[in-house]
Short mmCIF file of C-alpha atoms in Angstrom, two decimals:
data_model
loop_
_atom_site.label_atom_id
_atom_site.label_comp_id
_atom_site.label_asym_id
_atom_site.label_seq_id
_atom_site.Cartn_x
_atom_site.Cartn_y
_atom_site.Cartn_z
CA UNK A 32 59.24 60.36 56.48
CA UNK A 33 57.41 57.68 58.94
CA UNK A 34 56.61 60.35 60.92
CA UNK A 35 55.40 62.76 58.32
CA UNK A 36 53.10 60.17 57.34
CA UNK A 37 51.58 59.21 60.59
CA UNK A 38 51.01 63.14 61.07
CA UNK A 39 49.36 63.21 57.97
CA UNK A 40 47.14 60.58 58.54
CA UNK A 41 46.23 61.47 61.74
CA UNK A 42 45.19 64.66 60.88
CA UNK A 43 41.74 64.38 58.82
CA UNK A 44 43.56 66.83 56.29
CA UNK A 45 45.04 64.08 53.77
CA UNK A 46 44.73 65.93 50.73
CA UNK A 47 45.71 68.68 51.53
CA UNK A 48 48.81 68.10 53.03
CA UNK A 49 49.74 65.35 49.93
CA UNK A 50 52.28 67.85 48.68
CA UNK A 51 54.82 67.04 51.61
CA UNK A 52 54.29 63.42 50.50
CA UNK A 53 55.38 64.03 46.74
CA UNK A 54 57.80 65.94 47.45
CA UNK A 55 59.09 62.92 49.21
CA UNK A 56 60.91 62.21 45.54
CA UNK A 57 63.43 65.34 46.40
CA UNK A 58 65.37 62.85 48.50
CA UNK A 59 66.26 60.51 45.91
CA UNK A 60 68.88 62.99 45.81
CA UNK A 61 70.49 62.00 48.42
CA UNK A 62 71.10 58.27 46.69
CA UNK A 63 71.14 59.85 42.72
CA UNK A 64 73.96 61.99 43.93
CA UNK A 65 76.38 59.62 46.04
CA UNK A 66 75.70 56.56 43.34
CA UNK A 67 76.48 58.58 40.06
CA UNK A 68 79.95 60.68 41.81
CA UNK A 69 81.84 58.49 42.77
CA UNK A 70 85.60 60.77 43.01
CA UNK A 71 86.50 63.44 44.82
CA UNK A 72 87.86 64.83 41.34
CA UNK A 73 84.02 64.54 40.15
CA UNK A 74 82.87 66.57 43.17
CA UNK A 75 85.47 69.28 42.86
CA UNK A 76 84.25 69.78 39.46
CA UNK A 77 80.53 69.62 40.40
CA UNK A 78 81.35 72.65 43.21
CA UNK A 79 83.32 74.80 40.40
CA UNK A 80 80.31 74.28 37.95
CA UNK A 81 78.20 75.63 40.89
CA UNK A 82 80.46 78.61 41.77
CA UNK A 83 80.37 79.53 37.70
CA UNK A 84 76.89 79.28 37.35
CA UNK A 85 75.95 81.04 40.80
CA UNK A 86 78.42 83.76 39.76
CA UNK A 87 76.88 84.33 36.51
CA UNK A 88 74.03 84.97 38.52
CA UNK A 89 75.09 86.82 41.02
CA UNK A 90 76.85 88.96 38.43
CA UNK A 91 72.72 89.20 37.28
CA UNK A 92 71.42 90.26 40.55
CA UNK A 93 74.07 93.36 40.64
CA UNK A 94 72.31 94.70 37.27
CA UNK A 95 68.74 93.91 39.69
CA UNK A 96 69.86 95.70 42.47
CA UNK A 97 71.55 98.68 40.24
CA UNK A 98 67.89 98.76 38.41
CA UNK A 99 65.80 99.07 41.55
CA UNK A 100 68.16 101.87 42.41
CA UNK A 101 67.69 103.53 39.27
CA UNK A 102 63.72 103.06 39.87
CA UNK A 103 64.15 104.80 43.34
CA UNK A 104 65.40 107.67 42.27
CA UNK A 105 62.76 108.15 39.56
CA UNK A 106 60.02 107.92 41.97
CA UNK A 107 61.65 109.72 44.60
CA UNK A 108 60.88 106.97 47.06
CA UNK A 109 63.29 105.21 49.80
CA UNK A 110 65.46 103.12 48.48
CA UNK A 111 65.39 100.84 51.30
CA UNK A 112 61.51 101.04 51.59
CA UNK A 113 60.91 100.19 47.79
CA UNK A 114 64.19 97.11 47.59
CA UNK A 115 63.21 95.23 50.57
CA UNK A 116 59.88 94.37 49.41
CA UNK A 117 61.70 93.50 45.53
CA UNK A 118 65.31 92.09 46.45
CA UNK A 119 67.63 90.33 43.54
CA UNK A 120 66.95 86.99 42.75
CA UNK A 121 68.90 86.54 40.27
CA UNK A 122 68.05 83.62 37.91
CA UNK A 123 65.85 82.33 40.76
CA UNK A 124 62.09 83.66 41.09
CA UNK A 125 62.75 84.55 45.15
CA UNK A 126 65.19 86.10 46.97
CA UNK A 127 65.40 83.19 49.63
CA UNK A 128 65.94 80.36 47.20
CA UNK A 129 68.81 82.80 45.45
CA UNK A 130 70.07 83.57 49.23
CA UNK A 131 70.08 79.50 50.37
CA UNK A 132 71.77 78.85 47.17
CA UNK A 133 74.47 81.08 47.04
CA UNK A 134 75.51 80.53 51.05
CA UNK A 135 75.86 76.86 49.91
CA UNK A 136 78.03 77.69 47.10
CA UNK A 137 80.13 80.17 48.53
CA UNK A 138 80.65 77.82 52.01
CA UNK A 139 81.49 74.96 49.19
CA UNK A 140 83.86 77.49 47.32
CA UNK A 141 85.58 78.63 50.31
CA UNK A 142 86.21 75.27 51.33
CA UNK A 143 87.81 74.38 47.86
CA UNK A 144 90.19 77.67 48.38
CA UNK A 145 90.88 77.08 51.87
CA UNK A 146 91.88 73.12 51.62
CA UNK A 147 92.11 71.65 48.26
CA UNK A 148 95.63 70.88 47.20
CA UNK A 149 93.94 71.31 43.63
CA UNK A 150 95.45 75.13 42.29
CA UNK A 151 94.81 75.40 38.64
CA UNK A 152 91.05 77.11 39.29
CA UNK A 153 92.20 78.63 42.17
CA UNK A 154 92.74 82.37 40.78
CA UNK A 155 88.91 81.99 38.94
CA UNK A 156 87.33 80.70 42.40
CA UNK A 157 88.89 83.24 44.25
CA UNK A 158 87.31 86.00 41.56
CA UNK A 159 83.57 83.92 41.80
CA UNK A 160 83.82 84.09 45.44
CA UNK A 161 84.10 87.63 45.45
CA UNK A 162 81.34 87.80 43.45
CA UNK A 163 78.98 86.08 45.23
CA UNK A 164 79.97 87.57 48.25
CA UNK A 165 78.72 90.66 47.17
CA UNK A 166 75.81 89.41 45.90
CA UNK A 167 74.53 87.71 49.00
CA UNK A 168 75.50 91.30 51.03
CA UNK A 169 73.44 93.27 48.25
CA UNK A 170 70.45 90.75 49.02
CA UNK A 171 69.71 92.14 52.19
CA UNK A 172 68.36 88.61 53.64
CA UNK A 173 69.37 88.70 57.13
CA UNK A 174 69.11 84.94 57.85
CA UNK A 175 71.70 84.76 55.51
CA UNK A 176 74.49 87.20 55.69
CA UNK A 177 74.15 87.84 58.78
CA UNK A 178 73.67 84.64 60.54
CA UNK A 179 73.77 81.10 58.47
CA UNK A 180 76.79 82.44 56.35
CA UNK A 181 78.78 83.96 58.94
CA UNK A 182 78.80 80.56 61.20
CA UNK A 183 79.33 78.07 57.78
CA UNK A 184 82.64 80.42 57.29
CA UNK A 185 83.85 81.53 61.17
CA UNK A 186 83.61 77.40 61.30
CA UNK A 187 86.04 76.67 57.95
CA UNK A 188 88.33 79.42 59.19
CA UNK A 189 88.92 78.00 62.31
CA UNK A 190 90.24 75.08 60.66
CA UNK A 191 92.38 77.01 58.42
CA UNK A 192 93.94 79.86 59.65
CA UNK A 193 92.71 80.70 63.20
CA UNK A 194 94.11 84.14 63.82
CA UNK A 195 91.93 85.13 60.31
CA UNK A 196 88.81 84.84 63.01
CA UNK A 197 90.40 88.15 64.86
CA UNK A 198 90.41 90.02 61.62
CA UNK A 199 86.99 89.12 60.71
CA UNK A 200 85.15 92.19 63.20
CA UNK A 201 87.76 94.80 61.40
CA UNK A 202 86.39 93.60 57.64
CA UNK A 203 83.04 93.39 59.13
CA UNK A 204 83.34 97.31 60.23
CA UNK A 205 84.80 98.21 57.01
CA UNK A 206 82.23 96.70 54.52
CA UNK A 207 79.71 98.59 56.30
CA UNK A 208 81.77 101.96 56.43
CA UNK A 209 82.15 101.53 52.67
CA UNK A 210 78.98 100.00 51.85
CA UNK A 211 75.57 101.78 50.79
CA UNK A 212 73.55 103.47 53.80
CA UNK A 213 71.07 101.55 53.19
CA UNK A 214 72.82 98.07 54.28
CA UNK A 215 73.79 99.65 57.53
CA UNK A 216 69.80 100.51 57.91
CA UNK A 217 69.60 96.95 57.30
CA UNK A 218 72.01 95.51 59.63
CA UNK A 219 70.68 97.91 62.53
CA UNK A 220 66.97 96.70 61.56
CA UNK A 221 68.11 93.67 63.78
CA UNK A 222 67.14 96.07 66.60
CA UNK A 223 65.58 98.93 65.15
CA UNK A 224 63.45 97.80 62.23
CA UNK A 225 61.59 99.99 60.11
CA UNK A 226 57.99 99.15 61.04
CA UNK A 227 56.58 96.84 58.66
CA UNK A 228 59.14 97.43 56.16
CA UNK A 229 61.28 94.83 57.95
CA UNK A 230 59.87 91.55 59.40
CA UNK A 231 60.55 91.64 63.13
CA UNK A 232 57.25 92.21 63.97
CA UNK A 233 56.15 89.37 61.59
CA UNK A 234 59.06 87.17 62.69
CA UNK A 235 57.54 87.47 66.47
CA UNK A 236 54.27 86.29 66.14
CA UNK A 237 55.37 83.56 64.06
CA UNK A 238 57.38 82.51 66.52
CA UNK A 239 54.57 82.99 69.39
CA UNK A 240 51.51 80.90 67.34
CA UNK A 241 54.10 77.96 66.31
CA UNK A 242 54.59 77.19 70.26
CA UNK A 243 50.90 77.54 71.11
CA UNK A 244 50.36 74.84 68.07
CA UNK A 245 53.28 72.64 70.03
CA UNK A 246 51.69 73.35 73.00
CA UNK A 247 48.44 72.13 72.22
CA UNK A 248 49.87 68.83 69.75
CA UNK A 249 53.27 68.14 71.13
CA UNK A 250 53.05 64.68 69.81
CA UNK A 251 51.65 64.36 66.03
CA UNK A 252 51.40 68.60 65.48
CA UNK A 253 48.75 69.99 62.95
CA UNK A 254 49.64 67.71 59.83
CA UNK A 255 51.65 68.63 56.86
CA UNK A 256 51.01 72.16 55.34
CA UNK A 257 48.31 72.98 58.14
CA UNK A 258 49.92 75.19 59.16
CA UNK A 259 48.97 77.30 55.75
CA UNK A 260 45.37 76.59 55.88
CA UNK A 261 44.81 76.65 60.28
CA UNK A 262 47.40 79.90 61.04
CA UNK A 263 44.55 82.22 61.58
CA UNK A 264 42.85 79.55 64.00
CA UNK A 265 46.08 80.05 66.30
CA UNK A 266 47.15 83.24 66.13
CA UNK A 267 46.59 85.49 69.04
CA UNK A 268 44.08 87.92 69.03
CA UNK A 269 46.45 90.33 70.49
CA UNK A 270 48.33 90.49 67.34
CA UNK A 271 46.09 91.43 64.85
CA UNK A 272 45.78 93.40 62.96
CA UNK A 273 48.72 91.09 61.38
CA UNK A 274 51.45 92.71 60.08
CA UNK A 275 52.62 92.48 56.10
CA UNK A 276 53.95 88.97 55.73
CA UNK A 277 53.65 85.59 54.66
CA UNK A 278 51.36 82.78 56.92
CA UNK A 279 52.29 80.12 55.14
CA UNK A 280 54.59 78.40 57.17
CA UNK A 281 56.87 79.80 60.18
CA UNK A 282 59.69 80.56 59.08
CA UNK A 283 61.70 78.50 61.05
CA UNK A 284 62.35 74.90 60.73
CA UNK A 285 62.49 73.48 64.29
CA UNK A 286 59.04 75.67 65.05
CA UNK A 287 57.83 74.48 61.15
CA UNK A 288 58.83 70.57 62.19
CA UNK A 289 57.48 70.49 65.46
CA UNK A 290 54.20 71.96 64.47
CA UNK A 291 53.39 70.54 61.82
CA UNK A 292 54.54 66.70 62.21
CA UNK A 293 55.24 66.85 66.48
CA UNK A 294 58.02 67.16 68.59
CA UNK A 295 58.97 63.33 67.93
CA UNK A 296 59.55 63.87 64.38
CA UNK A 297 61.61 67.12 65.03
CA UNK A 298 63.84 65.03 67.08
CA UNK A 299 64.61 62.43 64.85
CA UNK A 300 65.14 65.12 61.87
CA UNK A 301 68.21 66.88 64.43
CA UNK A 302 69.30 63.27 65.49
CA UNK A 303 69.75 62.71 61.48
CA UNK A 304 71.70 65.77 61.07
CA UNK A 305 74.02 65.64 64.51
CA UNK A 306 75.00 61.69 62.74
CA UNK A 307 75.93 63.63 59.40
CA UNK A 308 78.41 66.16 61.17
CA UNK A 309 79.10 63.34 63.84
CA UNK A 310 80.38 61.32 60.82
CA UNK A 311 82.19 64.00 58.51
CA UNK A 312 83.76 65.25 62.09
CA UNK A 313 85.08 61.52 62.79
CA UNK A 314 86.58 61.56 59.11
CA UNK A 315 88.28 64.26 59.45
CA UNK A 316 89.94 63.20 62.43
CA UNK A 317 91.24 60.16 60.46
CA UNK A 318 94.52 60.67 58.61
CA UNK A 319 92.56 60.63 54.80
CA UNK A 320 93.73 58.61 52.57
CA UNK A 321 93.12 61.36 49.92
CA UNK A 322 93.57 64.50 51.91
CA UNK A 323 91.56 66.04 49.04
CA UNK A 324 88.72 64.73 50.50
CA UNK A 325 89.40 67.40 53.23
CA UNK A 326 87.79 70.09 51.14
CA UNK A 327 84.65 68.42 50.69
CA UNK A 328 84.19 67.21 54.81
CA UNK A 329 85.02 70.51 55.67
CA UNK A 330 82.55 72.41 53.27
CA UNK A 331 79.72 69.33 53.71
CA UNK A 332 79.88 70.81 57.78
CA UNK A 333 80.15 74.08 57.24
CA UNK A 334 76.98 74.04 55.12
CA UNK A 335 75.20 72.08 57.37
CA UNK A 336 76.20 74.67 60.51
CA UNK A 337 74.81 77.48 58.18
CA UNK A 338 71.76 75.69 57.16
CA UNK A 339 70.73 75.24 61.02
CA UNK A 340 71.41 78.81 62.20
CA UNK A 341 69.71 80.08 59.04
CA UNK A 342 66.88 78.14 59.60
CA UNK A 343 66.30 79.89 63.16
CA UNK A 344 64.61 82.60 61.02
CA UNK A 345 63.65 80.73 57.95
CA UNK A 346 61.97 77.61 56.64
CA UNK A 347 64.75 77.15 54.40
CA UNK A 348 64.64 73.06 53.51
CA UNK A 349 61.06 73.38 52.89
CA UNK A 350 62.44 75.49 49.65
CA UNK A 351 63.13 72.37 47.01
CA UNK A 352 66.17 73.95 45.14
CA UNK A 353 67.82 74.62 48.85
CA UNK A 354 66.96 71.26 49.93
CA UNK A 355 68.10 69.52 46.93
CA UNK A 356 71.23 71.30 47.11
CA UNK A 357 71.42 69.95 50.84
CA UNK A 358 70.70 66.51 50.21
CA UNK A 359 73.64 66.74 47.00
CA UNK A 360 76.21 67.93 49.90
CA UNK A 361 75.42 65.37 52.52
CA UNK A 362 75.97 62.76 49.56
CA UNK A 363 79.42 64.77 48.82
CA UNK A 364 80.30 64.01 52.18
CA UNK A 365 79.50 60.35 52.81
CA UNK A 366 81.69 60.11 49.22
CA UNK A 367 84.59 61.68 50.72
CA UNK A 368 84.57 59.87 53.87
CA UNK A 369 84.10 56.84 51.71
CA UNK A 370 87.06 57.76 49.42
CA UNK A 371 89.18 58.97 52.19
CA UNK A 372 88.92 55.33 53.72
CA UNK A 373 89.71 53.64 50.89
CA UNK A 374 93.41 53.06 50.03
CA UNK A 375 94.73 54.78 47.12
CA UNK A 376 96.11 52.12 44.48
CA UNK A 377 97.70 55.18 42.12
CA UNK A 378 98.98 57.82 43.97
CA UNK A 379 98.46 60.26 41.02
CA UNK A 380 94.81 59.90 40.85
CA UNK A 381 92.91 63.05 42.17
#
């Protein structure tokens, strides 16, 4: 925050870039969260709300994705050409905010299945997780199934079953044998994209104007949200005409960070997260005193892991629901460690 203000100020751009300071508030979440839950009984409920509500959702986006199907074939246009432009979103108003959300569910859910000693809503977590799972496939955001999902769960099945991680290729293979066409066209887009249809191109000269902007202000970067109003300043002239896309930011949050606040600031963001995980990692290494509280360390790193290798390809914390969401794990976390510290007076208590 210290350092988003002195990039700020430095900057001549105050108003403009007062949005970053408002949405300073979001991280009251952080403290909201870990003083009103205060069991780990609380915070398995909180997670099964979340998997019922995302799958409700979810089950929404299906009906989206069957509709622009439907719409397709009416206009006799691609299917892939016409949905990656429109993907679901199901109650959310963008695909990447319905994406972010549902990887931290499902990572959350998964945990709960994997490690709580809690069975009762086992058999309905098992059905939302299949769900959602689908759902986050159908929405064709590569960040996220393909990358910040993939590491959240290769890391929680690691620590539950190991040999599962040698089955995970074979189920890989077979959901795209049995999928639609048009999500192997969008897995192979990795390395063959579809012109402008997918956003390599885009994705590239992001990534090559954010590190002339480092270059050139290593220390303090461009100021909050300058990034939106100076892109076209930076870009190089070798890549217009630009590509379809959004300028706004870079989609990536080390590149985002380090541009727009300096490298110092980007540093002290990662040294914040690598003392949550360094934390929730020492916890777990304790013998609990409510092995419960496994479910919740577990999940709090696994989201975290999938949150940084998702955010190699998108700006995803600058989103407020997927920060929010973010800040209400990390609390999780710190109230596991906290209860899995604390001696347990009744043994029956969840």
């Amino acid at each position: 925050m210290a350092g988003t203000v002195i990039s700020l100020l430095a900057s001549g751009h105050i108003q403009q870039g007062m949005p970053q300071i408002r949405k300073f508030y979001v991280f009251f979440i952080l403290l909201v969260v870990y003083c009103t839950f205060r069991s780990l009984a609380e915070i398995r409920a909180i997670v099964l709300l979340w998997s019922g509500v995302a799958a409700l959702s979810a089950l929404r986006s299906m009906f989206q994705f069957w509709r622009v199907y439907q719409q397709s074939e009416e206009l006799g246009r691609s299917f892939y050409d016409l949905y990656v432009g429109a993907r679901i979103t199901g109650f959310m108003s963008h695909w990447m905010t319905f994406g972010g959300e549902e990887m931290i569910v499902l990572l959350l859910l998964a945990s709960y299945l994997f490690f709580s000693r809690e069975r009762r809503w086992k058999t309905a977590g098992w059905i939302c997780a299949a769900i959602l799972a689908v759902s986050m496939v159908l929405g064709f955001t590569r960040s996220i199934f393909l990358l910040g999902f993939p590491a959240g769960l290769l890391y929680l099945l690691w620590f539950w079953k190991k040999w599962l991680l040698a089955a995970v290729p074979a189920v890989v293979l077979i959901a795209l044998f049995l999928g639609p066409s048009a999500l192997r066209e969008r897995v192979t887009s990795v390395v063959a994209p579809h012109g402008e249809v997918d956003s390599n191109q885009h994705r590239s000269i992001l990534r090559e104007t954010g590190m002339l902007i480092i270059r050139a202000h290593p220390w303090l970067g461009l100021g909050p949200e300058q990034i939106k109003y100076q892109f076209d300043q930076w870009v190089p002239a070798a890549a217009r005409p630009l590509p379809v896309g959004y300028y706004g930011h870079l989609h990536n949050i080390y590149l985002q960070y380090a541009a727009e606040r300096g490298v110092p600031t980007l540093l002290i963001f990662l040294w914040m997260i690598a003392k949550i995980l360094w934390d929730f990692a020492r916890a777990l290494r304790r013998k609990l005193a409510n092995p419960e509280g496994r479910f919740v360390l577990h999940g709090a790193i696994a989201v975290i892991i999938a949150i940084l290798a998702e955010g190699v390809a998108e700006y995803n914390l600058g989103d407020s629901e997927v920060l929010t969401m973010f800040l209400a794990v990390a609390a999780f976390g710190y109230i596991a460690r906290e209860a899995g510290a604390a001696p347990i007076l009744n043994p029956s208590q969840p």
